[in-house]
JSON list of N, CA and C in Angstrom, two decimals:
[
{"chain": "A", "resi": 226, "resn": "UNK", "atom": "N", "xyz": [-15.20, 25.22, -7.78]},
{"chain": "A", "resi": 226, "resn": "UNK", "atom": "CA", "xyz": [-15.01, 23.78, -7.85]},
{"chain": "A", "resi": 226, "resn": "UNK", "atom": "C", "xyz": [-14.43, 23.29, -6.52]},
{"chain": "A", "resi": 227, "resn": "UNK", "atom": "N", "xyz": [-14.95, 22.18, -6.05]},
{"chain": "A", "resi": 227, "resn": "UNK", "atom": "CA", "xyz": [-14.52, 21.61, -4.78]},
{"chain": "A", "resi": 227, "resn": "UNK", "atom": "C", "xyz": [-13.18, 20.88, -4.95]},
{"chain": "A", "resi": 228, "resn": "UNK", "atom": "N", "xyz": [-12.32, 21.01, -3.96]},
{"chain": "A", "resi": 228, "resn": "UNK", "atom": "CA", "xyz": [-11.04, 20.32, -3.98]},
{"chain": "A", "resi": 228, "resn": "UNK", "atom": "C", "xyz": [-11.28, 18.83, -3.73]},
{"chain": "A", "resi": 229, "resn": "UNK", "atom": "N", "xyz": [-10.60, 17.96, -4.48]},
{"chain": "A", "resi": 229, "resn": "UNK", "atom": "CA", "xyz": [-10.79, 16.51, -4.37]},
{"chain": "A", "resi": 229, "resn": "UNK", "atom": "C", "xyz": [-10.57, 16.02, -2.95]},
{"chain": "A", "resi": 230, "resn": "UNK", "atom": "N", "xyz": [-9.54, 16.55, -2.28]},
{"chain": "A", "resi": 230, "resn": "UNK", "atom": "CA", "xyz": [-9.24, 16.07, -0.92]},
{"chain": "A", "resi": 230, "resn": "UNK", "atom": "C", "xyz": [-10.39, 16.35, 0.04]},
{"chain": "A", "resi": 231, "resn": "UNK", "atom": "N", "xyz": [-11.22, 17.35, -0.26]},
{"chain": "A", "resi": 231, "resn": "UNK", "atom": "CA", "xyz": [-12.37, 17.64, 0.59]},
{"chain": "A", "resi": 231, "resn": "UNK", "atom": "C", "xyz": [-13.46, 16.58, 0.47]},
{"chain": "A", "resi": 232, "resn": "UNK", "atom": "N", "xyz": [-13.40, 15.74, -0.56]},
{"chain": "A", "resi": 232, "resn": "UNK", "atom": "CA", "xyz": [-14.40, 14.70, -0.75]},
{"chain": "A", "resi": 232, "resn": "UNK", "atom": "C", "xyz": [-14.01, 13.40, -0.04]},
{"chain": "A", "resi": 233, "resn": "UNK", "atom": "N", "xyz": [-12.79, 13.33, 0.48]},
{"chain": "A", "resi": 233, "resn": "UNK", "atom": "CA", "xyz": [-12.30, 12.13, 1.16]},
{"chain": "A", "resi": 233, "resn": "UNK", "atom": "C", "xyz": [-12.62, 12.17, 2.64]},
{"chain": "A", "resi": 234, "resn": "UNK", "atom": "N", "xyz": [-12.78, 11.01, 3.23]},
{"chain": "A", "resi": 234, "resn": "UNK", "atom": "CA", "xyz": [-13.06, 10.91, 4.66]},
{"chain": "A", "resi": 234, "resn": "UNK", "atom": "C", "xyz": [-11.73, 10.82, 5.41]},
{"chain": "A", "resi": 235, "resn": "UNK", "atom": "N", "xyz": [-11.02, 11.94, 5.48]},
{"chain": "A", "resi": 235, "resn": "UNK", "atom": "CA", "xyz": [-9.73, 11.98, 6.14]},
{"chain": "A", "resi": 235, "resn": "UNK", "atom": "C", "xyz": [-9.86, 12.62, 7.51]},
{"chain": "A", "resi": 236, "resn": "UNK", "atom": "N", "xyz": [-9.01, 12.22, 8.45]},
{"chain": "A", "resi": 236, "resn": "UNK", "atom": "CA", "xyz": [-9.08, 12.86, 9.77]},
{"chain": "A", "resi": 236, "resn": "UNK", "atom": "C", "xyz": [-8.66, 14.32, 9.69]},
{"chain": "A", "resi": 237, "resn": "UNK", "atom": "N", "xyz": [-9.31, 15.16, 10.44]},
{"chain": "A", "resi": 237, "resn": "UNK", "atom": "CA", "xyz": [-8.95, 16.58, 10.51]},
{"chain": "A", "resi": 237, "resn": "UNK", "atom": "C", "xyz": [-7.95, 16.74, 11.63]},
{"chain": "A", "resi": 238, "resn": "UNK", "atom": "N", "xyz": [-6.80, 17.33, 11.33]},
{"chain": "A", "resi": 238, "resn": "UNK", "atom": "CA", "xyz": [-5.76, 17.47, 12.33]},
{"chain": "A", "resi": 238, "resn": "UNK", "atom": "C", "xyz": [-4.97, 18.75, 12.09]},
{"chain": "A", "resi": 239, "resn": "UNK", "atom": "N", "xyz": [-4.42, 19.27, 13.15]},
{"chain": "A", "resi": 239, "resn": "UNK", "atom": "CA", "xyz": [-3.56, 20.45, 13.08]},
{"chain": "A", "resi": 239, "resn": "UNK", "atom": "C", "xyz": [-2.09, 20.04, 13.00]},
{"chain": "A", "resi": 240, "resn": "UNK", "atom": "N", "xyz": [-1.82, 18.74, 13.09]},
{"chain": "A", "resi": 240, "resn": "UNK", "atom": "CA", "xyz": [-0.44, 18.26, 13.07]},
{"chain": "A", "resi": 240, "resn": "UNK", "atom": "C", "xyz": [0.17, 18.44, 11.69]},
{"chain": "A", "resi": 241, "resn": "UNK", "atom": "N", "xyz": [1.43, 18.82, 11.67]},
{"chain": "A", "resi": 241, "resn": "UNK", "atom": "CA", "xyz": [2.14, 19.00, 10.40]},
{"chain": "A", "resi": 241, "resn": "UNK", "atom": "C", "xyz": [2.52, 17.65, 9.83]},
{"chain": "A", "resi": 242, "resn": "UNK", "atom": "N", "xyz": [2.61, 17.60, 8.50]},
{"chain": "A", "resi": 242, "resn": "UNK", "atom": "CA", "xyz": [3.08, 16.37, 7.84]},
{"chain": "A", "resi": 242, "resn": "UNK", "atom": "C", "xyz": [4.60, 16.32, 7.99]},
{"chain": "A", "resi": 243, "resn": "UNK", "atom": "N", "xyz": [5.08, 15.42, 8.82]},
{"chain": "A", "resi": 243, "resn": "UNK", "atom": "CA", "xyz": [6.51, 15.35, 9.09]},
{"chain": "A", "resi": 243, "resn": "UNK", "atom": "C", "xyz": [7.25, 14.44, 8.11]},
{"chain": "A", "resi": 244, "resn": "UNK", "atom": "N", "xyz": [6.54, 13.58, 7.43]},
{"chain": "A", "resi": 244, "resn": "UNK", "atom": "CA", "xyz": [7.20, 12.64, 6.53]},
{"chain": "A", "resi": 244, "resn": "UNK", "atom": "C", "xyz": [7.74, 13.32, 5.28]},
{"chain": "A", "resi": 245, "resn": "UNK", "atom": "N", "xyz": [7.17, 14.45, 4.91]},
{"chain": "A", "resi": 245, "resn": "UNK", "atom": "CA", "xyz": [7.61, 15.20, 3.73]},
{"chain": "A", "resi": 245, "resn": "UNK", "atom": "C", "xyz": [7.58, 14.33, 2.47]},
{"chain": "A", "resi": 246, "resn": "UNK", "atom": "N", "xyz": [6.54, 13.51, 2.35]},
{"chain": "A", "resi": 246, "resn": "UNK", "atom": "CA", "xyz": [6.43, 12.55, 1.26]},
{"chain": "A", "resi": 246, "resn": "UNK", "atom": "C", "xyz": [6.51, 13.17, -0.14]},
{"chain": "A", "resi": 247, "resn": "UNK", "atom": "N", "xyz": [5.88, 14.31, -0.39]},
{"chain": "A", "resi": 247, "resn": "UNK", "atom": "CA", "xyz": [5.97, 14.86, -1.75]},
{"chain": "A", "resi": 247, "resn": "UNK", "atom": "C", "xyz": [7.41, 15.09, -2.21]},
{"chain": "A", "resi": 248, "resn": "UNK", "atom": "N", "xyz": [8.32, 15.37, -1.28]},
{"chain": "A", "resi": 248, "resn": "UNK", "atom": "CA", "xyz": [9.72, 15.56, -1.65]},
{"chain": "A", "resi": 248, "resn": "UNK", "atom": "C", "xyz": [10.52, 14.26, -1.60]},
{"chain": "A", "resi": 249, "resn": "UNK", "atom": "N", "xyz": [10.18, 13.38, -0.67]},
{"chain": "A", "resi": 249, "resn": "UNK", "atom": "CA", "xyz": [10.95, 12.14, -0.51]},
{"chain": "A", "resi": 249, "resn": "UNK", "atom": "C", "xyz": [10.61, 11.08, -1.55]},
{"chain": "A", "resi": 250, "resn": "UNK", "atom": "N", "xyz": [9.35, 11.04, -1.97]},
{"chain": "A", "resi": 250, "resn": "UNK", "atom": "CA", "xyz": [8.95, 9.98, -2.89]},
{"chain": "A", "resi": 250, "resn": "UNK", "atom": "C", "xyz": [9.74, 9.99, -4.20]},
{"chain": "A", "resi": 251, "resn": "UNK", "atom": "N", "xyz": [9.91, 11.14, -4.87]},
{"chain": "A", "resi": 251, "resn": "UNK", "atom": "CA", "xyz": [10.71, 11.11, -6.11]},
{"chain": "A", "resi": 251, "resn": "UNK", "atom": "C", "xyz": [12.14, 10.62, -5.88]},
{"chain": "A", "resi": 252, "resn": "UNK", "atom": "N", "xyz": [12.73, 11.00, -4.74]},
{"chain": "A", "resi": 252, "resn": "UNK", "atom": "CA", "xyz": [14.09, 10.54, -4.43]},
{"chain": "A", "resi": 252, "resn": "UNK", "atom": "C", "xyz": [14.11, 9.02, -4.24]},
{"chain": "A", "resi": 253, "resn": "UNK", "atom": "N", "xyz": [13.12, 8.51, -3.54]},
{"chain": "A", "resi": 253, "resn": "UNK", "atom": "CA", "xyz": [13.04, 7.07, -3.30]},
{"chain": "A", "resi": 253, "resn": "UNK", "atom": "C", "xyz": [12.82, 6.30, -4.59]},
{"chain": "A", "resi": 254, "resn": "UNK", "atom": "N", "xyz": [11.93, 6.79, -5.44]},
{"chain": "A", "resi": 254, "resn": "UNK", "atom": "CA", "xyz": [11.69, 6.14, -6.73]},
{"chain": "A", "resi": 254, "resn": "UNK", "atom": "C", "xyz": [12.95, 6.14, -7.59]},
{"chain": "A", "resi": 255, "resn": "UNK", "atom": "N", "xyz": [13.69, 7.25, -7.58]},
{"chain": "A", "resi": 255, "resn": "UNK", "atom": "CA", "xyz": [14.94, 7.33, -8.34]},
{"chain": "A", "resi": 255, "resn": "UNK", "atom": "C", "xyz": [15.95, 6.31, -7.82]},
{"chain": "A", "resi": 256, "resn": "UNK", "atom": "N", "xyz": [16.05, 6.20, -6.49]},
{"chain": "A", "resi": 256, "resn": "UNK", "atom": "CA", "xyz": [16.98, 5.24, -5.89]},
{"chain": "A", "resi": 256, "resn": "UNK", "atom": "C", "xyz": [16.61, 3.81, -6.28]},
{"chain": "A", "resi": 257, "resn": "UNK", "atom": "N", "xyz": [15.32, 3.49, -6.20]},
{"chain": "A", "resi": 257, "resn": "UNK", "atom": "CA", "xyz": [14.88, 2.15, -6.58]},
{"chain": "A", "resi": 257, "resn": "UNK", "atom": "C", "xyz": [15.21, 1.85, -8.04]},
{"chain": "A", "resi": 258, "resn": "UNK", "atom": "N", "xyz": [15.09, 2.89, -8.88]},
{"chain": "A", "resi": 258, "resn": "UNK", "atom": "CA", "xyz": [15.42, 2.71, -10.29]},
{"chain": "A", "resi": 258, "resn": "UNK", "atom": "C", "xyz": [16.92, 2.48, -10.46]},
{"chain": "A", "resi": 259, "resn": "UNK", "atom": "N", "xyz": [17.72, 3.24, -9.73]},
{"chain": "A", "resi": 259, "resn": "UNK", "atom": "CA", "xyz": [19.19, 3.12, -9.82]},
{"chain": "A", "resi": 259, "resn": "UNK", "atom": "C", "xyz": [19.67, 1.73, -9.41]},
{"chain": "A", "resi": 260, "resn": "UNK", "atom": "N", "xyz": [19.07, 1.16, -8.38]},
{"chain": "A", "resi": 260, "resn": "UNK", "atom": "CA", "xyz": [19.52, -0.17, -7.91]},
{"chain": "A", "resi": 260, "resn": "UNK", "atom": "C", "xyz": [18.77, -1.30, -8.62]},
{"chain": "A", "resi": 261, "resn": "UNK", "atom": "N", "xyz": [17.90, -0.95, -9.55]},
{"chain": "A", "resi": 261, "resn": "UNK", "atom": "CA", "xyz": [17.11, -1.91, -10.32]},
{"chain": "A", "resi": 261, "resn": "UNK", "atom": "C", "xyz": [16.36, -2.87, -9.38]},
{"chain": "A", "resi": 262, "resn": "UNK", "atom": "N", "xyz": [15.63, -2.28, -8.46]},
{"chain": "A", "resi": 262, "resn": "UNK", "atom": "CA", "xyz": [14.92, -3.04, -7.44]},
{"chain": "A", "resi": 262, "resn": "UNK", "atom": "C", "xyz": [13.92, -4.03, -8.03]},
{"chain": "A", "resi": 263, "resn": "UNK", "atom": "N", "xyz": [13.19, -3.62, -9.06]},
{"chain": "A", "resi": 263, "resn": "UNK", "atom": "CA", "xyz": [12.20, -4.51, -9.65]},
{"chain": "A", "resi": 263, "resn": "UNK", "atom": "C", "xyz": [12.86, -5.79, -10.16]},
{"chain": "A", "resi": 264, "resn": "UNK", "atom": "N", "xyz": [14.01, -5.65, -10.82]},
{"chain": "A", "resi": 264, "resn": "UNK", "atom": "CA", "xyz": [14.73, -6.82, -11.33]},
{"chain": "A", "resi": 264, "resn": "UNK", "atom": "C", "xyz": [15.16, -7.73, -10.18]},
{"chain": "A", "resi": 265, "resn": "UNK", "atom": "N", "xyz": [15.64, -7.13, -9.09]},
{"chain": "A", "resi": 265, "resn": "UNK", "atom": "CA", "xyz": [16.07, -7.92, -7.94]},
{"chain": "A", "resi": 265, "resn": "UNK", "atom": "C", "xyz": [14.90, -8.70, -7.34]},
{"chain": "A", "resi": 266, "resn": "UNK", "atom": "N", "xyz": [13.74, -8.05, -7.25]},
{"chain": "A", "resi": 266, "resn": "UNK", "atom": "CA", "xyz": [12.56, -8.72, -6.71]},
{"chain": "A", "resi": 266, "resn": "UNK", "atom": "C", "xyz": [12.11, -9.86, -7.62]},
{"chain": "A", "resi": 267, "resn": "UNK", "atom": "N", "xyz": [12.17, -9.63, -8.93]},
{"chain": "A", "resi": 267, "resn": "UNK", "atom": "CA", "xyz": [11.80, -10.69, -9.89]},
{"chain": "A", "resi": 267, "resn": "UNK", "atom": "C", "xyz": [12.76, -11.87, -9.77]},
{"chain": "A", "resi": 268, "resn": "UNK", "atom": "N", "xyz": [14.06, -11.60, -9.64]},
{"chain": "A", "resi": 268, "resn": "UNK", "atom": "CA", "xyz": [15.04, -12.67, -9.51]},
{"chain": "A", "resi": 268, "resn": "UNK", "atom": "C", "xyz": [14.83, -13.45, -8.21]},
{"chain": "A", "resi": 269, "resn": "UNK", "atom": "N", "xyz": [14.51, -12.75, -7.13]},
{"chain": "A", "resi": 269, "resn": "UNK", "atom": "CA", "xyz": [14.29, -13.40, -5.84]},
{"chain": "A", "resi": 269, "resn": "UNK", "atom": "C", "xyz": [13.10, -14.36, -5.91]},
{"chain": "A", "resi": 270, "resn": "UNK", "atom": "N", "xyz": [12.09, -13.99, -6.66]},
{"chain": "A", "resi": 270, "resn": "UNK", "atom": "CA", "xyz": [10.89, -14.82, -6.75]},
{"chain": "A", "resi": 270, "resn": "UNK", "atom": "C", "xyz": [10.93, -15.86, -7.85]},
{"chain": "A", "resi": 271, "resn": "UNK", "atom": "N", "xyz": [12.00, -15.88, -8.63]},
{"chain": "A", "resi": 271, "resn": "UNK", "atom": "CA", "xyz": [12.09, -16.82, -9.75]},
{"chain": "A", "resi": 271, "resn": "UNK", "atom": "C", "xyz": [12.09, -18.26, -9.24]},
{"chain": "A", "resi": 272, "resn": "UNK", "atom": "N", "xyz": [11.28, -19.08, -9.89]},
{"chain": "A", "resi": 272, "resn": "UNK", "atom": "CA", "xyz": [11.20, -20.48, -9.52]},
{"chain": "A", "resi": 272, "resn": "UNK", "atom": "C", "xyz": [10.18, -20.77, -8.43]},
{"chain": "A", "resi": 273, "resn": "UNK", "atom": "N", "xyz": [9.67, -19.74, -7.79]},
{"chain": "A", "resi": 273, "resn": "UNK", "atom": "CA", "xyz": [8.66, -19.95, -6.75]},
{"chain": "A", "resi": 273, "resn": "UNK", "atom": "C", "xyz": [7.29, -20.09, -7.39]},
{"chain": "A", "resi": 274, "resn": "UNK", "atom": "N", "xyz": [6.44, -20.86, -6.74]},
{"chain": "A", "resi": 274, "resn": "UNK", "atom": "CA", "xyz": [5.08, -21.02, -7.21]},
{"chain": "A", "resi": 274, "resn": "UNK", "atom": "C", "xyz": [4.34, -19.68, -7.06]},
{"chain": "A", "resi": 275, "resn": "UNK", "atom": "N", "xyz": [3.60, -19.30, -8.09]},
{"chain": "A", "resi": 275, "resn": "UNK", "atom": "CA", "xyz": [2.87, -18.04, -8.07]},
{"chain": "A", "resi": 275, "resn": "UNK", "atom": "C", "xyz": [1.76, -18.09, -7.03]},
{"chain": "A", "resi": 276, "resn": "UNK", "atom": "N", "xyz": [1.66, -17.04, -6.23]},
{"chain": "A", "resi": 276, "resn": "UNK", "atom": "CA", "xyz": [0.63, -16.93, -5.20]},
{"chain": "A", "resi": 276, "resn": "UNK", "atom": "C", "xyz": [-0.23, -15.71, -5.49]},
{"chain": "A", "resi": 277, "resn": "UNK", "atom": "N", "xyz": [-1.52, -15.92, -5.59]},
{"chain": "A", "resi": 277, "resn": "UNK", "atom": "CA", "xyz": [-2.45, -14.82, -5.88]},
{"chain": "A", "resi": 277, "resn": "UNK", "atom": "C", "xyz": [-3.52, -14.80, -4.80]},
{"chain": "A", "resi": 278, "resn": "UNK", "atom": "N", "xyz": [-3.74, -13.64, -4.23]},
{"chain": "A", "resi": 278, "resn": "UNK", "atom": "CA", "xyz": [-4.81, -13.46, -3.25]},
{"chain": "A", "resi": 278, "resn": "UNK", "atom": "C", "xyz": [-5.78, -12.44, -3.82]},
{"chain": "A", "resi": 279, "resn": "UNK", "atom": "N", "xyz": [-6.95, -12.90, -4.18]},
{"chain": "A", "resi": 279, "resn": "UNK", "atom": "CA", "xyz": [-7.97, -11.99, -4.72]},
{"chain": "A", "resi": 279, "resn": "UNK", "atom": "C", "xyz": [-8.59, -11.22, -3.56]},
{"chain": "A", "resi": 280, "resn": "UNK", "atom": "N", "xyz": [-8.58, -9.92, -3.67]},
{"chain": "A", "resi": 280, "resn": "UNK", "atom": "CA", "xyz": [-9.06, -9.07, -2.59]},
{"chain": "A", "resi": 280, "resn": "UNK", "atom": "C", "xyz": [-10.00, -8.03, -3.15]},
{"chain": "A", "resi": 281, "resn": "UNK", "atom": "N", "xyz": [-11.25, -8.06, -2.72]},
{"chain": "A", "resi": 281, "resn": "UNK", "atom": "CA", "xyz": [-12.25, -7.13, -3.21]},
{"chain": "A", "resi": 281, "resn": "UNK", "atom": "C", "xyz": [-12.22, -5.81, -2.48]},
{"chain": "A", "resi": 282, "resn": "UNK", "atom": "N", "xyz": [-13.16, -4.96, -2.79]},
{"chain": "A", "resi": 282, "resn": "UNK", "atom": "CA", "xyz": [-13.22, -3.65, -2.11]},
{"chain": "A", "resi": 282, "resn": "UNK", "atom": "C", "xyz": [-13.48, -3.84, -0.62]},
{"chain": "A", "resi": 283, "resn": "UNK", "atom": "N", "xyz": [-12.92, -2.98, 0.21]},
{"chain": "A", "resi": 283, "resn": "UNK", "atom": "CA", "xyz": [-13.01, -3.19, 1.65]},
{"chain": "A", "resi": 283, "resn": "UNK", "atom": "C", "xyz": [-14.39, -2.97, 2.26]},
{"chain": "A", "resi": 284, "resn": "UNK", "atom": "N", "xyz": [-15.21, -2.13, 1.68]},
{"chain": "A", "resi": 284, "resn": "UNK", "atom": "CA", "xyz": [-16.50, -1.84, 2.30]},
{"chain": "A", "resi": 284, "resn": "UNK", "atom": "C", "xyz": [-17.60, -1.64, 1.27]},
{"chain": "A", "resi": 285, "resn": "UNK", "atom": "N", "xyz": [-17.71, -2.60, 0.37]},
{"chain": "A", "resi": 285, "resn": "UNK", "atom": "CA", "xyz": [-18.71, -2.49, -0.69]},
{"chain": "A", "resi": 285, "resn": "UNK", "atom": "C", "xyz": [-20.13, -2.68, -0.17]},
{"chain": "A", "resi": 286, "resn": "UNK", "atom": "N", "xyz": [-20.29, -3.38, 0.93]},
{"chain": "A", "resi": 286, "resn": "UNK", "atom": "CA", "xyz": [-21.64, -3.70, 1.41]},
{"chain": "A", "resi": 286, "resn": "UNK", "atom": "C", "xyz": [-22.06, -2.93, 2.66]},
{"chain": "A", "resi": 287, "resn": "UNK", "atom": "N", "xyz": [-21.39, -1.88, 2.99]},
{"chain": "A", "resi": 287, "resn": "UNK", "atom": "CA", "xyz": [-21.77, -1.11, 4.17]},
{"chain": "A", "resi": 287, "resn": "UNK", "atom": "C", "xyz": [-20.67, -0.18, 4.61]},
{"chain": "A", "resi": 288, "resn": "UNK", "atom": "N", "xyz": [-20.87, 0.43, 5.76]},
{"chain": "A", "resi": 288, "resn": "UNK", "atom": "CA", "xyz": [-19.90, 1.39, 6.29]},
{"chain": "A", "resi": 288, "resn": "UNK", "atom": "C", "xyz": [-18.62, 0.68, 6.75]},
{"chain": "A", "resi": 289, "resn": "UNK", "atom": "N", "xyz": [-17.50, 1.35, 6.58]},
{"chain": "A", "resi": 289, "resn": "UNK", "atom": "CA", "xyz": [-16.22, 0.79, 7.01]},
{"chain": "A", "resi": 289, "resn": "UNK", "atom": "C", "xyz": [-16.20, 0.67, 8.54]},
{"chain": "A", "resi": 290, "resn": "UNK", "atom": "N", "xyz": [-15.58, -0.39, 9.05]},
{"chain": "A", "resi": 290, "resn": "UNK", "atom": "CA", "xyz": [-15.47, -0.61, 10.49]},
{"chain": "A", "resi": 290, "resn": "UNK", "atom": "C", "xyz": [-14.16, -1.32, 10.79]},
{"chain": "A", "resi": 291, "resn": "UNK", "atom": "N", "xyz": [-13.86, -1.54, 12.05]},
{"chain": "A", "resi": 291, "resn": "UNK", "atom": "CA", "xyz": [-12.58, -2.11, 12.47]},
{"chain": "A", "resi": 291, "resn": "UNK", "atom": "C", "xyz": [-12.34, -3.50, 11.89]},
{"chain": "A", "resi": 292, "resn": "UNK", "atom": "N", "xyz": [-13.39, -4.22, 11.59]},
{"chain": "A", "resi": 292, "resn": "UNK", "atom": "CA", "xyz": [-13.24, -5.54, 10.99]},
{"chain": "A", "resi": 292, "resn": "UNK", "atom": "C", "xyz": [-12.55, -5.49, 9.64]},
{"chain": "A", "resi": 293, "resn": "UNK", "atom": "N", "xyz": [-12.78, -4.40, 8.90]},
{"chain": "A", "resi": 293, "resn": "UNK", "atom": "CA", "xyz": [-12.11, -4.25, 7.61]},
{"chain": "A", "resi": 293, "resn": "UNK", "atom": "C", "xyz": [-10.60, -4.09, 7.81]},
{"chain": "A", "resi": 294, "resn": "UNK", "atom": "N", "xyz": [-10.20, -3.34, 8.83]},
{"chain": "A", "resi": 294, "resn": "UNK", "atom": "CA", "xyz": [-8.77, -3.17, 9.11]},
{"chain": "A", "resi": 294, "resn": "UNK", "atom": "C", "xyz": [-8.14, -4.50, 9.49]},
{"chain": "A", "resi": 295, "resn": "UNK", "atom": "N", "xyz": [-8.84, -5.28, 10.31]},
{"chain": "A", "resi": 295, "resn": "UNK", "atom": "CA", "xyz": [-8.33, -6.60, 10.71]},
{"chain": "A", "resi": 295, "resn": "UNK", "atom": "C", "xyz": [-8.19, -7.49, 9.48]},
{"chain": "A", "resi": 296, "resn": "UNK", "atom": "N", "xyz": [-9.20, -7.50, 8.62]},
{"chain": "A", "resi": 296, "resn": "UNK", "atom": "CA", "xyz": [-9.19, -8.30, 7.41]},
{"chain": "A", "resi": 296, "resn": "UNK", "atom": "C", "xyz": [-8.01, -7.93, 6.51]},
{"chain": "A", "resi": 297, "resn": "UNK", "atom": "N", "xyz": [-7.82, -6.64, 6.28]},
{"chain": "A", "resi": 297, "resn": "UNK", "atom": "CA", "xyz": [-6.71, -6.19, 5.42]},
{"chain": "A", "resi": 297, "resn": "UNK", "atom": "C", "xyz": [-5.36, -6.55, 6.03]},
{"chain": "A", "resi": 298, "resn": "UNK", "atom": "N", "xyz": [-5.25, -6.42, 7.35]},
{"chain": "A", "resi": 298, "resn": "UNK", "atom": "CA", "xyz": [-4.00, -6.75, 8.03]},
{"chain": "A", "resi": 298, "resn": "UNK", "atom": "C", "xyz": [-3.69, -8.23, 7.91]},
{"chain": "A", "resi": 299, "resn": "UNK", "atom": "N", "xyz": [-4.68, -9.08, 8.12]},
{"chain": "A", "resi": 299, "resn": "UNK", "atom": "CA", "xyz": [-4.47, -10.52, 8.00]},
{"chain": "A", "resi": 299, "resn": "UNK", "atom": "C", "xyz": [-4.08, -10.91, 6.58]},
{"chain": "A", "resi": 300, "resn": "UNK", "atom": "N", "xyz": [-4.73, -10.32, 5.58]},
{"chain": "A", "resi": 300, "resn": "UNK", "atom": "CA", "xyz": [-4.39, -10.61, 4.19]},
{"chain": "A", "resi": 300, "resn": "UNK", "atom": "C", "xyz": [-2.96, -10.16, 3.88]},
{"chain": "A", "resi": 301, "resn": "UNK", "atom": "N", "xyz": [-2.56, -9.02, 4.42]},
{"chain": "A", "resi": 301, "resn": "UNK", "atom": "CA", "xyz": [-1.21, -8.52, 4.21]},
{"chain": "A", "resi": 301, "resn": "UNK", "atom": "C", "xyz": [-0.19, -9.47, 4.82]},
{"chain": "A", "resi": 302, "resn": "UNK", "atom": "N", "xyz": [-0.48, -10.00, 6.00]},
{"chain": "A", "resi": 302, "resn": "UNK", "atom": "CA", "xyz": [0.42, -10.95, 6.66]},
{"chain": "A", "resi": 302, "resn": "UNK", "atom": "C", "xyz": [0.55, -12.22, 5.81]},
{"chain": "A", "resi": 303, "resn": "UNK", "atom": "N", "xyz": [-0.57, -12.72, 5.30]},
{"chain": "A", "resi": 303, "resn": "UNK", "atom": "CA", "xyz": [-0.54, -13.94, 4.48]},
{"chain": "A", "resi": 303, "resn": "UNK", "atom": "C", "xyz": [0.30, -13.72, 3.23]},
{"chain": "A", "resi": 304, "resn": "UNK", "atom": "N", "xyz": [0.06, -12.61, 2.54]},
{"chain": "A", "resi": 304, "resn": "UNK", "atom": "CA", "xyz": [0.79, -12.33, 1.30]},
{"chain": "A", "resi": 304, "resn": "UNK", "atom": "C", "xyz": [2.28, -12.19, 1.57]},
{"chain": "A", "resi": 305, "resn": "UNK", "atom": "N", "xyz": [2.65, -11.41, 2.58]},
{"chain": "A", "resi": 305, "resn": "UNK", "atom": "CA", "xyz": [4.08, -11.19, 2.87]},
{"chain": "A", "resi": 305, "resn": "UNK", "atom": "C", "xyz": [4.76, -12.47, 3.34]},
{"chain": "A", "resi": 306, "resn": "UNK", "atom": "N", "xyz": [4.06, -13.29, 4.12]},
{"chain": "A", "resi": 306, "resn": "UNK", "atom": "CA", "xyz": [4.63, -14.54, 4.60]},
{"chain": "A", "resi": 306, "resn": "UNK", "atom": "C", "xyz": [4.79, -15.54, 3.46]},
{"chain": "A", "resi": 307, "resn": "UNK", "atom": "N", "xyz": [3.81, -15.59, 2.57]},
{"chain": "A", "resi": 307, "resn": "UNK", "atom": "CA", "xyz": [3.85, -16.53, 1.45]},
{"chain": "A", "resi": 307, "resn": "UNK", "atom": "C", "xyz": [4.90, -16.14, 0.42]},
{"chain": "A", "resi": 308, "resn": "UNK", "atom": "N", "xyz": [5.08, -14.85, 0.20]},
{"chain": "A", "resi": 308, "resn": "UNK", "atom": "CA", "xyz": [6.00, -14.38, -0.83]},
{"chain": "A", "resi": 308, "resn": "UNK", "atom": "C", "xyz": [7.41, -14.15, -0.33]},
{"chain": "A", "resi": 309, "resn": "UNK", "atom": "N", "xyz": [7.69, -14.41, 0.94]},
{"chain": "A", "resi": 309, "resn": "UNK", "atom": "CA", "xyz": [9.05, -14.15, 1.44]},
{"chain": "A", "resi": 309, "resn": "UNK", "atom": "C", "xyz": [9.93, -15.36, 1.29]}
]
């Protein structure tokens, strides 16, 4: 059986993963739970008008290209600016 990661279009590199995400993520999630981050975010947004940005798949109509990265970046800027 083929490994799932072999089916993804990921860059091939000899560089080690320095972020150590598999170990750090559970710690980060636990910390967010301890400080009740979700509740704080909900309180911060209370009373603000709801903002929704509908975003479809990035490359449904052809091969992925740099324009998709620009599009995603611009949408991210709009969402973060509107929700801050």
